[in-house]
Coordinates of C-alpha atoms in Angstrom, one line a residue:
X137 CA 0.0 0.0 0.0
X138 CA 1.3 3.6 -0.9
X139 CA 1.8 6.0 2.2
X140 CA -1.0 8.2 2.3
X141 CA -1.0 11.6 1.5
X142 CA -2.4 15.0 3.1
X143 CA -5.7 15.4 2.4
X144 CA -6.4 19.3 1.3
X145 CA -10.1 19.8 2.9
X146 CA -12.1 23.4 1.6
X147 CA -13.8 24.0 4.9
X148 CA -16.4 26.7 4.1
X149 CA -19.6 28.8 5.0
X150 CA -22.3 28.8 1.9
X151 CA -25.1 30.3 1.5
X152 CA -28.1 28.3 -1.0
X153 CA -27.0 30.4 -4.1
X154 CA -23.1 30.4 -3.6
X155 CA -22.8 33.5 -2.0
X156 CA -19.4 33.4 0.8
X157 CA -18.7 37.1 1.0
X158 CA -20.4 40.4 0.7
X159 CA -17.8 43.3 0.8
X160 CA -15.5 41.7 2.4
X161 CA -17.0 40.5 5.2
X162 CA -19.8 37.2 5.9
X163 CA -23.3 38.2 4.9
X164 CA -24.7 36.7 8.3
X165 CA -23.8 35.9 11.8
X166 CA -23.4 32.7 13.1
X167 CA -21.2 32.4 16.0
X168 CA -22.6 28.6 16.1
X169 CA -20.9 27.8 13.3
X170 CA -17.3 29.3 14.0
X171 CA -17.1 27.1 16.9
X172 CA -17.4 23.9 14.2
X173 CA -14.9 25.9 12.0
X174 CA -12.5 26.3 14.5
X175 CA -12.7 22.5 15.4
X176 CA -12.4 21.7 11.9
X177 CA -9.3 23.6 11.6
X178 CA -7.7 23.1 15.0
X179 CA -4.2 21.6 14.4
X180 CA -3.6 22.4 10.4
X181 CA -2.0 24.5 8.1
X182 CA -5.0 26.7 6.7
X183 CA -4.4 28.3 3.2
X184 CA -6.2 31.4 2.5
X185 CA -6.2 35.0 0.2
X186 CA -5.3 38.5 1.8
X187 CA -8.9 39.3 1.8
X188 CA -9.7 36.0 4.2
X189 CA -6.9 37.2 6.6
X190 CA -8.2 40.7 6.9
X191 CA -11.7 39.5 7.3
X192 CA -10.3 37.4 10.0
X193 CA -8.1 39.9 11.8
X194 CA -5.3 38.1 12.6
X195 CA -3.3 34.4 12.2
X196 CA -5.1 32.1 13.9
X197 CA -3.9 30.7 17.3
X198 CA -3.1 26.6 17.1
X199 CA -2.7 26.6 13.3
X200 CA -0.7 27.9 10.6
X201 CA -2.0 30.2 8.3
X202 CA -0.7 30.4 4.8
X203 CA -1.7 33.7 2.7
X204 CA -1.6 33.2 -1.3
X205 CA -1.0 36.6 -2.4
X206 CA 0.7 39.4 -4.5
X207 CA 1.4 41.5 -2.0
X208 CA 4.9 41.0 -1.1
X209 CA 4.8 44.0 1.6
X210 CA 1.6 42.2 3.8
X211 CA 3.4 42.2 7.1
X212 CA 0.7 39.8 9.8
X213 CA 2.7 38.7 12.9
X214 CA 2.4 34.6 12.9
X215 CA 1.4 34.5 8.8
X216 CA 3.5 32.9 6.3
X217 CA 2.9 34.5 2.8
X218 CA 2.7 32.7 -0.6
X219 CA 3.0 34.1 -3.6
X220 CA 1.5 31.4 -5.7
X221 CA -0.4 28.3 -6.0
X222 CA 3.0 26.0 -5.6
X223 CA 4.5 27.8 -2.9
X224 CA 1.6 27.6 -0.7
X225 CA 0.8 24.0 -1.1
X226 CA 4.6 23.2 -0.2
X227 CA 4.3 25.4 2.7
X228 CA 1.4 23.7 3.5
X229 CA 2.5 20.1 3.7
X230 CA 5.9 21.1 5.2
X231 CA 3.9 22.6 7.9
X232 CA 1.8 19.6 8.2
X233 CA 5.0 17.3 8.2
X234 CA 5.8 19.5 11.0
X235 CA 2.7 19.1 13.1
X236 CA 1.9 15.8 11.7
X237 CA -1.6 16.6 10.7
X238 CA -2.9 14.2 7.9
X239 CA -5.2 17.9 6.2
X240 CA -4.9 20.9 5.1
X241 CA -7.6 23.7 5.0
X242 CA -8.0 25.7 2.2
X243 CA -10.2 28.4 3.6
X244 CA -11.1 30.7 1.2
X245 CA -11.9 33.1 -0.4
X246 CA -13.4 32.6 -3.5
X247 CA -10.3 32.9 -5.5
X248 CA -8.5 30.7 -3.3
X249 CA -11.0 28.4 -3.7
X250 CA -10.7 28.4 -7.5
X251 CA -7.2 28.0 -7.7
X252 CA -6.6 24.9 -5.8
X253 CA -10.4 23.2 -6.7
X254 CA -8.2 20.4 -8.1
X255 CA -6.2 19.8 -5.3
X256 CA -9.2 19.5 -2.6
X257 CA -9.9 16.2 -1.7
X258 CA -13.3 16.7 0.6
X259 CA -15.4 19.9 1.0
X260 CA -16.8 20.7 4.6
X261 CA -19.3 22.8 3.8
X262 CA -21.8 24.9 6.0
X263 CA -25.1 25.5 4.2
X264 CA -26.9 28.7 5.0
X265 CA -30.6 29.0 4.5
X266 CA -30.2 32.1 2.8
X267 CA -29.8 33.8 -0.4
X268 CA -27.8 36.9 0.4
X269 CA -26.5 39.6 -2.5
X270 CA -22.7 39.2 -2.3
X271 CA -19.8 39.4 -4.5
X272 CA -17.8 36.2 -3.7
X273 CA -18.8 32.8 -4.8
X274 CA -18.2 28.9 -3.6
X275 CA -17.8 26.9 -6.8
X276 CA -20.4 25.1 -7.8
X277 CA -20.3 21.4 -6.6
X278 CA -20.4 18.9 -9.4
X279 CA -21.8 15.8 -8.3
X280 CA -20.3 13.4 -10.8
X281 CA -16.9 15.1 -9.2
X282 CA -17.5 14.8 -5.5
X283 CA -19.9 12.6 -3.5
X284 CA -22.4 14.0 -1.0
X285 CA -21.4 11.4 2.1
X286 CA -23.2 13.3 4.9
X287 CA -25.8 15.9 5.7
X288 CA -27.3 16.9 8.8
X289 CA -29.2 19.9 9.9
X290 CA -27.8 22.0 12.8
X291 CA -29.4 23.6 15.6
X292 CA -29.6 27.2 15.2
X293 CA -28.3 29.2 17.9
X294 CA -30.0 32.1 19.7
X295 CA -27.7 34.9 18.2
X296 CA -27.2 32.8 14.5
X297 CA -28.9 35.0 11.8
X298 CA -30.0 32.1 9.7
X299 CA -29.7 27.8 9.9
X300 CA -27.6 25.6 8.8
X301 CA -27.0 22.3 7.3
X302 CA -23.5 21.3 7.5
X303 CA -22.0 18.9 4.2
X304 CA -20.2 16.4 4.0
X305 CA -18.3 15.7 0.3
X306 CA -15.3 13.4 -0.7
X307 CA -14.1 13.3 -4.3
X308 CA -14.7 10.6 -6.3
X309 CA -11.7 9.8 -7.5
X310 CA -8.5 11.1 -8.4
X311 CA -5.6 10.8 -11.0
X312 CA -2.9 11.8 -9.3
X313 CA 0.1 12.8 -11.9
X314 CA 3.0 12.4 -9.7

């Protein structure tokens, strides 16, 4: 048997039309399901865009956070920055080598997303009920490409602006060209 190999996992926040982002920021509040985000996350080097960082404020504590972008001068105390593709996978799985976590989260945003769709090997995806305006988009999930293994509705919070379902997908298979 071959030795197995990180798994890249997009761990992500959806609403029903695609919607991710509005302005920069999450088009609803759902402090429910940053609690699951942070467990999903807990452990691994995270791969996401400038915009994700500065939506999030900071690197996050217990996990490595790797920023694909152009700008060279982006200065975030406990970030490591990538400026492409390649360079932030390799970072990626040297800094899981390091911590000997078996995935990587890709974490957004949409771009990010985009760019390493052929790499992710499962898609953790919160469903919002809601169709919000926004200008950034998940990719649409093909289902000949990846396989719905789980769905389960969550209990909405108190504070939680909308509900959730969270997602379960795993793709189907994979050529890798090694």
């Amino acid at each position: 048997m071959s030795e197995s190999r990180t798994e890249f996992v997009a761990v992500v926040a959806a609403a029903k039309n695609g919607v991710i982002g509005a302005d920069g920021g999450m088009p609803w509040s759902i402090p429910s399901d940053l609690k699951r985000y942070r467990s999903l996350t807990m452990g691994k080097p995270m791969i996401m865009g400038r915009k994700t960082l500065e939506a999030i404020g900071k690197a996050l504590d217990g996990r490595d956070s790797i920023v694909l972008t152009r700008e060279n001068r982006l200065a975030v105390d406990g970030a490591m920055l990538a400026s492409g593709p390649a360079e932030a996978i390799a970072k990626a799985i040297e800094c899981a080598s390091a911590r000997r976590a078996s995935e990587i989260a890709v974490v957004g945003g949409a771009e990010i997303y985009r760019l390493l769709w052929d790499h992710i090997d499962r898609i953790a995806l919160t469903e919002v009920d809601a169709e919000p305006e926004g200008d950034a988009v998940f990719p649409a999930i093909d289902e000949s490409e990846f396989e719905l293994l789980s769905e389960e509705p969550w209990i909405r919070g108190e504070r939680d602006s909308a509900a959730t379902r969270f997602k379960s997908y795993q793709r189907r298979f994979r050529f890798d060209q090694d």
